[in-house]
Coordinates of C-alpha atoms and ligand atoms in Angstrom, one line a residue:
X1402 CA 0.0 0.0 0.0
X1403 CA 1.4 3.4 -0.9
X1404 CA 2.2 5.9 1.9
X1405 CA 1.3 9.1 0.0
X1406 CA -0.5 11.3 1.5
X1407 CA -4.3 11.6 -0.3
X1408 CA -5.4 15.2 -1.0
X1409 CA -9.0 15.7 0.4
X1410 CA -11.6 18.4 -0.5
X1411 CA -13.0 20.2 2.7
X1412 CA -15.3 17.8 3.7
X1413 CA -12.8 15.1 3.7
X1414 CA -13.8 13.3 0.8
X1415 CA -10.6 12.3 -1.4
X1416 CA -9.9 14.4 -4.1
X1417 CA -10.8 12.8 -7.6
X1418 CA -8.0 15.7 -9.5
X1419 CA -5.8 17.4 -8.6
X1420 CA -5.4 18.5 -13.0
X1421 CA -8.6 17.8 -14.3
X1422 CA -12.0 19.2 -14.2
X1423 CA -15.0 17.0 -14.6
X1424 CA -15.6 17.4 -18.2
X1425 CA -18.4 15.8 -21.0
X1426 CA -15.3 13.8 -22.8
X1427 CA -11.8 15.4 -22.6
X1428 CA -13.0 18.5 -25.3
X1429 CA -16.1 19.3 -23.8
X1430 CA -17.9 21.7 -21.5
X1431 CA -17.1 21.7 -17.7
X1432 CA -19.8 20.0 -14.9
X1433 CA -22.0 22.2 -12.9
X1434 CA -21.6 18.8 -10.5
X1435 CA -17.9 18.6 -10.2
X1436 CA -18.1 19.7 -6.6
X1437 CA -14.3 19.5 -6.1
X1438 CA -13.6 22.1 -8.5
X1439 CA -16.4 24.4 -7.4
X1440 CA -15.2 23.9 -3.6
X1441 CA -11.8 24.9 -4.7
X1442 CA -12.3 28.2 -7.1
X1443 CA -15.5 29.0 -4.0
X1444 CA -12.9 28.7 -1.2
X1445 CA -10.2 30.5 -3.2
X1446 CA -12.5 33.5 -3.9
X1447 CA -13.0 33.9 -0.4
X1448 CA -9.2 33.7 0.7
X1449 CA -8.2 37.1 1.7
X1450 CA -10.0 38.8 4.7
X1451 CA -10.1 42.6 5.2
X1452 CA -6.4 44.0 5.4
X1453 CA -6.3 46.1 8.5
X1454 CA -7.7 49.8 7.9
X1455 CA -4.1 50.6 9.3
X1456 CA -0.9 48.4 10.2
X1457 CA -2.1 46.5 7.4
X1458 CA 2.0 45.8 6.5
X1459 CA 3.7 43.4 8.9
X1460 CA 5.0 40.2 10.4
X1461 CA 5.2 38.9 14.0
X1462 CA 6.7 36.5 16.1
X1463 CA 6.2 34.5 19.3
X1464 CA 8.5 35.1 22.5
X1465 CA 8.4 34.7 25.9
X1466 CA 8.3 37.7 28.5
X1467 CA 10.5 37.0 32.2
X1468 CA 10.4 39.2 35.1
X1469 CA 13.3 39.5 37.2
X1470 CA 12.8 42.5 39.5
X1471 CA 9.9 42.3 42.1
X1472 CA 7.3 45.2 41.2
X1473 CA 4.7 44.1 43.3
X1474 CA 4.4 47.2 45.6
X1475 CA 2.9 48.9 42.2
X1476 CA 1.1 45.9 40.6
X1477 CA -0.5 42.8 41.5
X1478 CA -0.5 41.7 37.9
X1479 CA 0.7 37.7 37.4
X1480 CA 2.5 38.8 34.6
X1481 CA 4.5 41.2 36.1
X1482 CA 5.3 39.6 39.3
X1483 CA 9.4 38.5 39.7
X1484 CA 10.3 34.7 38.3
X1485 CA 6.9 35.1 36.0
X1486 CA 7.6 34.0 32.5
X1487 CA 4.6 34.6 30.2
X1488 CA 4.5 33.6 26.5
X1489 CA 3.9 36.3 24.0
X1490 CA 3.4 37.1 20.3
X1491 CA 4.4 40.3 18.4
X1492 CA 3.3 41.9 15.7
X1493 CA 5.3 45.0 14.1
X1494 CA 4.0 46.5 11.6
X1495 CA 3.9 50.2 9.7
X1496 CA 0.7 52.4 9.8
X1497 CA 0.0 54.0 6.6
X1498 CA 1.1 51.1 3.9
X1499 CA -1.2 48.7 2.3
X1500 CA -1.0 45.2 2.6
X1501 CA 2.1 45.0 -0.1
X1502 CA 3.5 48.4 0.7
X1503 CA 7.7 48.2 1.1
X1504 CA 8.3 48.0 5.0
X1505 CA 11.0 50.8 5.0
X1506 CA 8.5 53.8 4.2
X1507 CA 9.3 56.1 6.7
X1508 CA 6.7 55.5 9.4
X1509 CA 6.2 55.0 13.0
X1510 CA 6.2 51.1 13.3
X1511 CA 3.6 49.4 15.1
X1512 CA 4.6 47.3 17.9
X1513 CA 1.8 45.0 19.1
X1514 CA 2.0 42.6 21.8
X1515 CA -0.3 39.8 23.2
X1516 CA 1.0 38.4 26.6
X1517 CA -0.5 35.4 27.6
X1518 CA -1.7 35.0 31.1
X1519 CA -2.7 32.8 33.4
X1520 CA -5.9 35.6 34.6
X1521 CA -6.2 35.9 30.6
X1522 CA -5.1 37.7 27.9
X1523 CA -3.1 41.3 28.0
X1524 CA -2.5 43.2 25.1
X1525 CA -0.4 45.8 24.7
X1526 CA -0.3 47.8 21.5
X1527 CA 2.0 50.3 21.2
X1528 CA 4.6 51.6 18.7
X1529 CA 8.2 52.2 18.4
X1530 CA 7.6 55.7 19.2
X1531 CA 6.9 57.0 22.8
X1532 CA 4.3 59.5 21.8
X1533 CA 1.2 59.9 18.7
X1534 CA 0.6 62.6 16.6
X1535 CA -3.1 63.6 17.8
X1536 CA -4.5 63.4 21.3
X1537 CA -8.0 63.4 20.9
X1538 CA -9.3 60.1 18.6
X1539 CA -12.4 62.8 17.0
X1540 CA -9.0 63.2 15.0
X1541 CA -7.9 59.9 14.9
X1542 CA -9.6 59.1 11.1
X1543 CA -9.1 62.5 10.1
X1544 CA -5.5 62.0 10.6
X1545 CA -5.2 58.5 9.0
X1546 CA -6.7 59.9 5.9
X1547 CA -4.3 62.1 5.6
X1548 CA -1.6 59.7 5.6
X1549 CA -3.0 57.1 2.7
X1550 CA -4.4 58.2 -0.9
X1551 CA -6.7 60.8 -2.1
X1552 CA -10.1 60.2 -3.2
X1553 CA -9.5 61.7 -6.5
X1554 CA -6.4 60.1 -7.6
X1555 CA -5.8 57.2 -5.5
X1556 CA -2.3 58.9 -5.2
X1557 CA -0.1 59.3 -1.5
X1558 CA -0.1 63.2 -1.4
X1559 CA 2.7 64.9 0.9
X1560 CA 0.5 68.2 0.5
X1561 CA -2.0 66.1 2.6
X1562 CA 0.3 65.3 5.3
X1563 CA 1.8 68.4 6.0
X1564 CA -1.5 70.2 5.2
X1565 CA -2.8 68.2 8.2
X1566 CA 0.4 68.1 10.2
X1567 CA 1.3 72.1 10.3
X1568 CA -2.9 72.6 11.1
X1569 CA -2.9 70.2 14.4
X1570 CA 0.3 71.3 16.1
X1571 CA 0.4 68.6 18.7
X1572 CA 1.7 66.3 16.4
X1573 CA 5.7 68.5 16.1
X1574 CA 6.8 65.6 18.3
X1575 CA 5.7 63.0 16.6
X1576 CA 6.8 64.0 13.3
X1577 CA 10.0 64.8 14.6
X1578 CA 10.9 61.7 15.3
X1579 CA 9.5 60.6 11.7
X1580 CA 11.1 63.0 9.9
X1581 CA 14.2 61.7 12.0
X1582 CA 16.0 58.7 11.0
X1583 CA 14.3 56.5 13.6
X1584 CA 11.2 57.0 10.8
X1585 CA 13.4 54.5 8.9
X1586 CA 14.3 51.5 11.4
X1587 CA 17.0 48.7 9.7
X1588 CA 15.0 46.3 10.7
X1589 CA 12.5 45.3 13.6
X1590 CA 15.1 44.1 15.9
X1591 CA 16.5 47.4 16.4
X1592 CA 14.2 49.5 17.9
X1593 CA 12.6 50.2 20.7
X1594 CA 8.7 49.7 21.4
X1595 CA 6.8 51.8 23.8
X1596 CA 3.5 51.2 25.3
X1597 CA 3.1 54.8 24.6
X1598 CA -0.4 55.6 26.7
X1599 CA -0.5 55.9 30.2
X1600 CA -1.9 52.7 32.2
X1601 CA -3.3 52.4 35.4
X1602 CA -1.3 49.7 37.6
X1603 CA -2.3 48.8 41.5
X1604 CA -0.8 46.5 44.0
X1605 CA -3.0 44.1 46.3
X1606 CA -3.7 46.5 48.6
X1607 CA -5.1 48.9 46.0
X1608 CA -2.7 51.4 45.9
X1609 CA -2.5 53.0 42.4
X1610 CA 0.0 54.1 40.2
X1611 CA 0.2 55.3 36.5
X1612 CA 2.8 53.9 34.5
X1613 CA 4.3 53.9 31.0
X1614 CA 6.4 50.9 28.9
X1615 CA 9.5 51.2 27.4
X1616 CA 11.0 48.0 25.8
X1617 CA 14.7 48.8 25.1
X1618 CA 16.5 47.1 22.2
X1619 CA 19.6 44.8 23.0
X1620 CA 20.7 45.0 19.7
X1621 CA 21.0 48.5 19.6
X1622 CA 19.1 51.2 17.6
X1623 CA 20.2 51.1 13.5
X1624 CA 18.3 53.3 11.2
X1625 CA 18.3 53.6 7.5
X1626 CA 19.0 56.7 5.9
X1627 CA 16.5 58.3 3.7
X1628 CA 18.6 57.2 0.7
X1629 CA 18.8 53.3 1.8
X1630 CA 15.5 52.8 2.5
X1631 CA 14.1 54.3 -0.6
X1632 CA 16.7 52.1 -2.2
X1633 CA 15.6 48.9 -0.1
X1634 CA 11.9 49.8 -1.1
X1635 CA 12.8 48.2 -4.7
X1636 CA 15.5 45.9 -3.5
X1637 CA 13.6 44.2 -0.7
X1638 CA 10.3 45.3 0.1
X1639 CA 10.0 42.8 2.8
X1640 CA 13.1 43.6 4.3
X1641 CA 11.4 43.8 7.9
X1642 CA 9.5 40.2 7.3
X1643 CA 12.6 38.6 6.1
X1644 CA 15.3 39.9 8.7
X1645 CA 13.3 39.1 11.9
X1646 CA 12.1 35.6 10.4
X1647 CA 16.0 34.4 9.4
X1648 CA 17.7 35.6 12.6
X1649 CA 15.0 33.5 14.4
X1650 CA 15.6 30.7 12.3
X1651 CA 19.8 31.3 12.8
X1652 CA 18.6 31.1 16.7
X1653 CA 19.8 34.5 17.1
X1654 CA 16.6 35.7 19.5
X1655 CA 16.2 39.3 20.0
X1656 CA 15.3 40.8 23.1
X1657 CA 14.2 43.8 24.3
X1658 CA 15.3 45.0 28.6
X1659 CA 11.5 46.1 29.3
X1660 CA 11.5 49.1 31.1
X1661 CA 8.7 51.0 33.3
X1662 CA 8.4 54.7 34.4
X1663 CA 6.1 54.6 37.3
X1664 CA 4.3 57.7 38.6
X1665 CA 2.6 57.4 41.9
X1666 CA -1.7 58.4 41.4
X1667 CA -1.8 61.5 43.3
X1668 CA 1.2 62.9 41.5
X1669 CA -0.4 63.4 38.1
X1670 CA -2.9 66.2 38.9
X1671 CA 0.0 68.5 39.9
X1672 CA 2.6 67.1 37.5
X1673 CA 4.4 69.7 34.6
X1674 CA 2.7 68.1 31.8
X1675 CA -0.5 66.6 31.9
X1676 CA 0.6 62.8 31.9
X1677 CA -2.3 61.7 30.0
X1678 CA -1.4 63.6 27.1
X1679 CA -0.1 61.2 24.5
X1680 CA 2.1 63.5 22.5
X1681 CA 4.4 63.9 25.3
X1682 CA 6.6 61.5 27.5
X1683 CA 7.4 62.0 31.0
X1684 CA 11.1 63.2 30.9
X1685 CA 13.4 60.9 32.7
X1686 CA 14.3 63.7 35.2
X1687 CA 11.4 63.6 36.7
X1688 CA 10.5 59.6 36.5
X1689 CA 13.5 57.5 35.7
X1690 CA 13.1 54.5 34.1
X1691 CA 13.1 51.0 36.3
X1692 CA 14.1 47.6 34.5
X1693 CA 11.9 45.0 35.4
X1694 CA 12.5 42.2 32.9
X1695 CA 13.2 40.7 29.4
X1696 CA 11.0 40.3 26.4
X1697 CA 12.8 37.6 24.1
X1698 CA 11.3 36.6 20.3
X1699 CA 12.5 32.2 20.0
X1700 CA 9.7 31.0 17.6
X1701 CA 8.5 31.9 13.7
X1702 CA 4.7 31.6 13.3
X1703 CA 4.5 28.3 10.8
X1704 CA 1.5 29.9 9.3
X1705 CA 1.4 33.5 8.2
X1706 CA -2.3 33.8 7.6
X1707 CA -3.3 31.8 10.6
X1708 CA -0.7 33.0 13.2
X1709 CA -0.3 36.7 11.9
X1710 CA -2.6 37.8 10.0
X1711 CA -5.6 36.7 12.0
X1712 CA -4.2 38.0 14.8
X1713 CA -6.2 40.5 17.0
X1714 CA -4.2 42.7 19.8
X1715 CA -6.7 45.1 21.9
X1716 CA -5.7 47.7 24.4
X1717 CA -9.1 46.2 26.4
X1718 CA -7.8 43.1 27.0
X1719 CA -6.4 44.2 30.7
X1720 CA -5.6 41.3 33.7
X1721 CA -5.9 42.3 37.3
X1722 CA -3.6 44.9 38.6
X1723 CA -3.6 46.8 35.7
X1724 CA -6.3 49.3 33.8
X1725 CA -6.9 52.1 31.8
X1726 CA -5.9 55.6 32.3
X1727 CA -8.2 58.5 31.0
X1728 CA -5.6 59.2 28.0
X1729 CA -8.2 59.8 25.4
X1730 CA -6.2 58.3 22.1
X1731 CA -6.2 54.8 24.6
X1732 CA -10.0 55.3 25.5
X1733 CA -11.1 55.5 21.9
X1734 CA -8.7 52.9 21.2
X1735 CA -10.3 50.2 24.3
X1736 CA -13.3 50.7 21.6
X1737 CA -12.3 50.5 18.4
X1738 CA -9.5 48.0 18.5
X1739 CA -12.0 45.1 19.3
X1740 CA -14.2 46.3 17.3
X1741 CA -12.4 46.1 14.1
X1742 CA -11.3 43.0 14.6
X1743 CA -15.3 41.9 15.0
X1744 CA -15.7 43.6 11.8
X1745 CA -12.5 42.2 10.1
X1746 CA -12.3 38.7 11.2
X1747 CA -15.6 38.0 12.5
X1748 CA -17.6 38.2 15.9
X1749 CA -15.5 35.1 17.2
X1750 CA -12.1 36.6 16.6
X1751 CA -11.1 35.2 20.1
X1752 CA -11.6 31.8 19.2
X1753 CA -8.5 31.3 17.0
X1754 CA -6.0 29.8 18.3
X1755 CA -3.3 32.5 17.6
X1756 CA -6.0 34.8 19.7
X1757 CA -7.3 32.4 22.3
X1758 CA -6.4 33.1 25.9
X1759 CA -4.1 29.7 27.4
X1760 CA -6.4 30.5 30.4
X1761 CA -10.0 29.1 30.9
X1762 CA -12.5 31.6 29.5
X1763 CA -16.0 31.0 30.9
X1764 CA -18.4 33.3 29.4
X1765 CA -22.1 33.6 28.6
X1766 CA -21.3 35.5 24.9
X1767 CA -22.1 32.5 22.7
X1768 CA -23.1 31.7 18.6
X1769 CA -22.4 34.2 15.6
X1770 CA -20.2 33.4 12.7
X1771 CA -17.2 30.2 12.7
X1772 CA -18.3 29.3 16.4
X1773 CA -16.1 26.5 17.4
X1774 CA -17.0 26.5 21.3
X1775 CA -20.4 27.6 22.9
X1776 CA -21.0 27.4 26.5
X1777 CA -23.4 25.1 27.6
X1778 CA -26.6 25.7 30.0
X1779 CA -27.0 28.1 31.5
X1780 CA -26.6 30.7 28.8
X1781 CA -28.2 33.6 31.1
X1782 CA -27.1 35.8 34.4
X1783 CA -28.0 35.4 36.9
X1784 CA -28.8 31.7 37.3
X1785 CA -29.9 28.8 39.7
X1786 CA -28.0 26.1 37.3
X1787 CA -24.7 26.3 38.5
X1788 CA -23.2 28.7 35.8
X1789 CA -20.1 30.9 36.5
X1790 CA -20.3 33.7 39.0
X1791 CA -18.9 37.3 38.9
X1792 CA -14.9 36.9 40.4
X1793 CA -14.5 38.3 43.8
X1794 CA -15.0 42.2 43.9
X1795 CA -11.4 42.6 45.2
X1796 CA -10.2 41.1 42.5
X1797 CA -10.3 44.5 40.3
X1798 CA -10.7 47.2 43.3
X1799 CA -8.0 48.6 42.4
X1800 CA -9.1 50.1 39.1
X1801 CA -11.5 52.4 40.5
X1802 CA -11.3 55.6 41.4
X1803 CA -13.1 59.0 41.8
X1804 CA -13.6 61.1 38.7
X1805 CA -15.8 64.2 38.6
X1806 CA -16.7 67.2 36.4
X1807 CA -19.1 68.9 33.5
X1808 CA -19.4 67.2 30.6
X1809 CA -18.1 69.0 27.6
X1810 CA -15.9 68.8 24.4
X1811 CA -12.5 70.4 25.5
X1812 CA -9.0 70.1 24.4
X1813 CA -7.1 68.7 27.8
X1814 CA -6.5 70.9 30.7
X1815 CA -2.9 72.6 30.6
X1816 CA -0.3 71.8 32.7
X1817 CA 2.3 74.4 34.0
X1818 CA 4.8 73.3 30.9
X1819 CA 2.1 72.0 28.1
X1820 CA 2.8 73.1 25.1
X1821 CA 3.4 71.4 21.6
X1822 CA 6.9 72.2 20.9
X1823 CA 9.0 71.9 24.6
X1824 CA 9.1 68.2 24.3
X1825 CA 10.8 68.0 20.4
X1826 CA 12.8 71.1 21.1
X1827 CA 14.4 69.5 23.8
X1828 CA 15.1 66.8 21.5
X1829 CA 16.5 68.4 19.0
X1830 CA 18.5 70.7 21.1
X1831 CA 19.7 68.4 23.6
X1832 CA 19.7 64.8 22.8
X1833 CA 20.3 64.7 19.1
X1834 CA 23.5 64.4 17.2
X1835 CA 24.8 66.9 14.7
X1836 CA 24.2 64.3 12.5
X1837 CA 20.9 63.6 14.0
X1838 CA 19.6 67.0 13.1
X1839 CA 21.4 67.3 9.9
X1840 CA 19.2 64.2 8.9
X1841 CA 16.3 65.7 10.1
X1842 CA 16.8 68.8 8.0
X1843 CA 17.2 66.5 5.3
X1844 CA 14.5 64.0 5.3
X1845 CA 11.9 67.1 6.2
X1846 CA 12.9 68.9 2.9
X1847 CA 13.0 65.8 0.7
X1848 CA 9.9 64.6 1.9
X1849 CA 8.0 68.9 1.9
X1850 CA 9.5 69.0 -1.5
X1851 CA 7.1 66.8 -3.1
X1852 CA 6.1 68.5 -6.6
X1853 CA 2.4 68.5 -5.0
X1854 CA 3.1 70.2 -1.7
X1855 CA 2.0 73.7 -2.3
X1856 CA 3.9 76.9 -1.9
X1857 CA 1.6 78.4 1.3
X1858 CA 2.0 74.9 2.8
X1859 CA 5.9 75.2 2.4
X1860 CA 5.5 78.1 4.5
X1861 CA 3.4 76.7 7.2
X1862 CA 5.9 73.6 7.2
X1863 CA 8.7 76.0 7.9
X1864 CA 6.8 78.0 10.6
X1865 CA 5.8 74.7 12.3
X1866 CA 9.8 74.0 12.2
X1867 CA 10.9 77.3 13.6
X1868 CA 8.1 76.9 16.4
X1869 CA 10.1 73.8 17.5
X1870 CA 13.3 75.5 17.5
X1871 CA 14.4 78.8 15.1
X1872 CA 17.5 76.8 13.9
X1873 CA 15.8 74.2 12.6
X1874 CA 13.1 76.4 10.7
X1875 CA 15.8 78.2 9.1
X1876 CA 17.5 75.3 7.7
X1877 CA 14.3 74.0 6.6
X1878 CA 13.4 77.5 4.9
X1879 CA 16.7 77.0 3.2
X1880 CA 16.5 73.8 2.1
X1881 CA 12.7 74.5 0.5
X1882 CA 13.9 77.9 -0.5
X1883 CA 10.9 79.8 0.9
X1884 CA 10.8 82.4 4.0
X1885 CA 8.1 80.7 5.6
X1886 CA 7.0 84.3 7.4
X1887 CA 3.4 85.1 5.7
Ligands
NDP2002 P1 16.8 62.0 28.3 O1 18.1 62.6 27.7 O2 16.8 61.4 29.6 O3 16.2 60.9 27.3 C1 16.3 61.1 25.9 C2 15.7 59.9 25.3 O4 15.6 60.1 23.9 C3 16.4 58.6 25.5 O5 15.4 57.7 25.9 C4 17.0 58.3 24.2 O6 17.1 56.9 24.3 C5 16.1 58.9 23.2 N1 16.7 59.3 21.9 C6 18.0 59.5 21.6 N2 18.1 59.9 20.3 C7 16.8 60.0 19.9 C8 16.3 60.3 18.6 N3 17.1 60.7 17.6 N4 14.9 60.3 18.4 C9 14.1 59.9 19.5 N5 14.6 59.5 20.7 C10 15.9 59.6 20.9 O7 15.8 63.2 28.2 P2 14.3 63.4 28.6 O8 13.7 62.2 29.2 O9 14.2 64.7 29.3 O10 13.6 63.6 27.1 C11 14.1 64.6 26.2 C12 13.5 64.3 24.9 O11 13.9 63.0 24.5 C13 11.9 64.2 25.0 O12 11.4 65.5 24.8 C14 11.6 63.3 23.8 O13 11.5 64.0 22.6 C15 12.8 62.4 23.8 N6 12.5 61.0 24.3 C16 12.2 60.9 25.7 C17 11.7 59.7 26.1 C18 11.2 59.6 27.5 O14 10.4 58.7 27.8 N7 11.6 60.5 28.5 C19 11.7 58.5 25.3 C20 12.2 58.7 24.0 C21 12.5 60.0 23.5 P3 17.6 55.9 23.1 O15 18.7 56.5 22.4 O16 17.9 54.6 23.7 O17 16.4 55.9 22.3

């Protein structure tokens, strides 16, 4: 008896062809009842899903997360207690590209994580950037638009960026670090990710703290230049993919020391800038970073689609010990994260295994689309059949806490220093590199010297410059050979 493998259709039955069509005699028309074939060109027209409104560009790996300092006097979280190791997947990505767009645009990188826990699933999905270029999410669309194609050309338009970019002045920080070389990373594996928002962590006596992520690279921060990448984005479009995926398989794991800057609760209403603010970090002054661990990547996905694709990271998906803060970018995103995925993947997203939590999940959400496990009686709360119970009310105590006020529709309250230009003038004055800034100065007039990027935009791009620091506009006046001073 042979030992090859028989091919199946879906249902199991073995394939008749894997060549030939059911046809009437080898010249004639095809069969409406050749049910393999129809199966096959059905199933194939259904292949892709969605690609992601944005992030659609990426690759991920799996890795495991250790704890070696003992944080517990700031969080009860399993994860985060010393000795825990937790396994994890990652997904980097960039924001504005399409599914086949070349992974060295310059972009911020997306840098999603999905730790799981014994108490469940926690997500974290940040970015290789510390801060976001809008802080309300009413901008959040607005702003993404900006960044893809126009609805009369289908064509990227710098105009557009900078037309959105000089007219919402909270995002100078952001696009500093764009326009930088950092906007250009060498690969995955060197740079840094940052939980970016603000999070809520409390110990098991309920004491509260806000605290940010910072996962440093151990291979060091590399950067393209403007010239390499644009040269990569015909030699290797999938430069990114393709790095991170071999030096796995070499067994050269990366790692990142994961870093926290912890700010105790009552500390934020007086604090310099308001730390909810997402276009701004807290300077190290004031809160230094601690190390409390090491994030290492050991494992390739065996199935891209399955593994990667499919995969869902939400900001809601918090264990005890640790919630959200009232950063407004994180509390539009603890909405539409999930709910993207619900609209991209289908309602039981959660139910792949790339997405399923290792821990038991009891629940009384059941049905909808690709179920592949319902609970059982009872379906309803509350019940007299033995169903699962509410966890202990201690378990999240912790997470509350008193909040009062009008409702309205405000930009933030200002702290004593809040502005939108402090933060990446002290960056470019005091921790980048001549060559830093020469790059900078660069890579803002390459990109603002599009042939579309008007001449009264020029202007406003080198007045947004010269608000972060005079220098800076100058050289960008010079460069786009316009005043800037209308
Ligand atoms: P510090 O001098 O203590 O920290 C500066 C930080 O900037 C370091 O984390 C450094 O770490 C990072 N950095 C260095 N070069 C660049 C670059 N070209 N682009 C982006 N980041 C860079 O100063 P402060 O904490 O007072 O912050 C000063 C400014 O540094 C901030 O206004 C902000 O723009 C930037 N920054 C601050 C961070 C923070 O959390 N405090 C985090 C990242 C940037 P590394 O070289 O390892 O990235």
């Amino acid at each position: 008896m042979s030992d090859k493998r028989i091919a199946t259709n879906d249902t199991g039955n073995p394939a008749p062809s894997l060549e030939h069509s059911q046809s009437v005699g080898p010249n004639g028309p095809l069969l409406f009842q050749d049910h393999y074939l129809i199966q096959k060109m059905a199933h194939f027209n259904r292949e892709r899903v969605p690609e992601r409104v944005v992030h659609a560009k990426g690759g991920g790996a799996y890795g495991v997360l250790e704890i070696t300092e003992d944080v517990s006097q700031f969080t009860k979280a399993g994860l985060f207690q010393k000795g825990a190791r937790t396994e994890s997947l990652v997904r980097f990505s960039t924001v504005a590209g399409e599914m086949g767009a070349a992974d060295s645009m310059r972009d911020p990188r997306g840098f999603a994580m999905k730790f799981y826990t014994d108490e469940g699933n926690y997500d974290l999905v940040g970015n290789n950037t510390p801060v976001f270029f809008v802080r309300d999410p009413q901008k959040f669309s607005d702003f993404i638009h900006s960044q893809k194609r126009r609805a009369d050309t289908h064509l990227h338009d710098n105009n557009m960026q900078w037309d959105f970019w000089t007219l919402s002045p909270e995002s100078a920080h952001q696009v500093t670090i764009l326009m930088s070389d950092r906007g250009t990373p060498m690969s995955w594996r060197h740079m840094h990710g940052f939980g970016s928002h603000t999070f809520l962590w409390y110990n098991a006596g309920g004491e509260r703290f806000w605290v940010k992520y910072h996962f440093k690279t151990d291979q060091g921060i590399r950067n393209f230049t403007d010239a390499e990448a644009q040269e990569m984005r015909s030699t290797d479009p999938d430069v990114h993919i393709r790095d991170l995926h071999q030096a796995i398989d070499r067994g050269e794991y990366p790692s990142w020391t994961v870093n926290v800057q912890v700010m105790p609760f009552a500390d934020a209403a007086g604090y310099r800038f308001n730390p909810f603010d997402l276009t701004k970090v807290w300077p190290h002054s004031d809160y230094p970073e601690i190390t409390i661990g090491k994030w290492t990547l050991n494992r390739n996905p065996e199935n891209y689609f399955a593994e990667i694709e499919q995969a869902s990271f939400e900001p809601s998906a918090f264990v005890p010990g640790i919630g959200p803060s009232p950063d407004k970018m994180l509390q539009g995103r603890l909405f539409s994260y999930p709910d993207t995925h619900r609209h991209r993947i289908g309602a039981n997203y959660l139910q792949l295994p790339v997405n399923r939590p290792k821990s038991r999940v009891d629940t009384y959400n059941f049905d909808g689309p690709m179920t592949y496990e319902n609970p059982t009686d009872p379906v309803y709360a509350p019940n007299s059949a033995g169903g699962p119970v509410a966890a202990d009310p201690s378990t999240w105590w912790g997470e509350s806490y008193e909040v009062a006020g009008e409702i309205v529709r405000h930009a933030y309250d200002l702290h004593r220093d809040d502005d939108d230009f402090s933060q990446p003038r002290a960056l470019w004055e005091r921790v980048m590199t001549d060559t830093d800034r020469e790059h900078l100065v660069t890579n803002i007039v390459g990109h603002a010297s599009a042939p579309e990027v008007t001449s009264d935009t020029k202007k406003r791009v080198v007045e947004y410059w010269r608000n972060v620091h005079k220098d800076l506009g100058d050289r960008v006046a010079k460069g786009l050979g316009v005043n800037g001073t209308s």
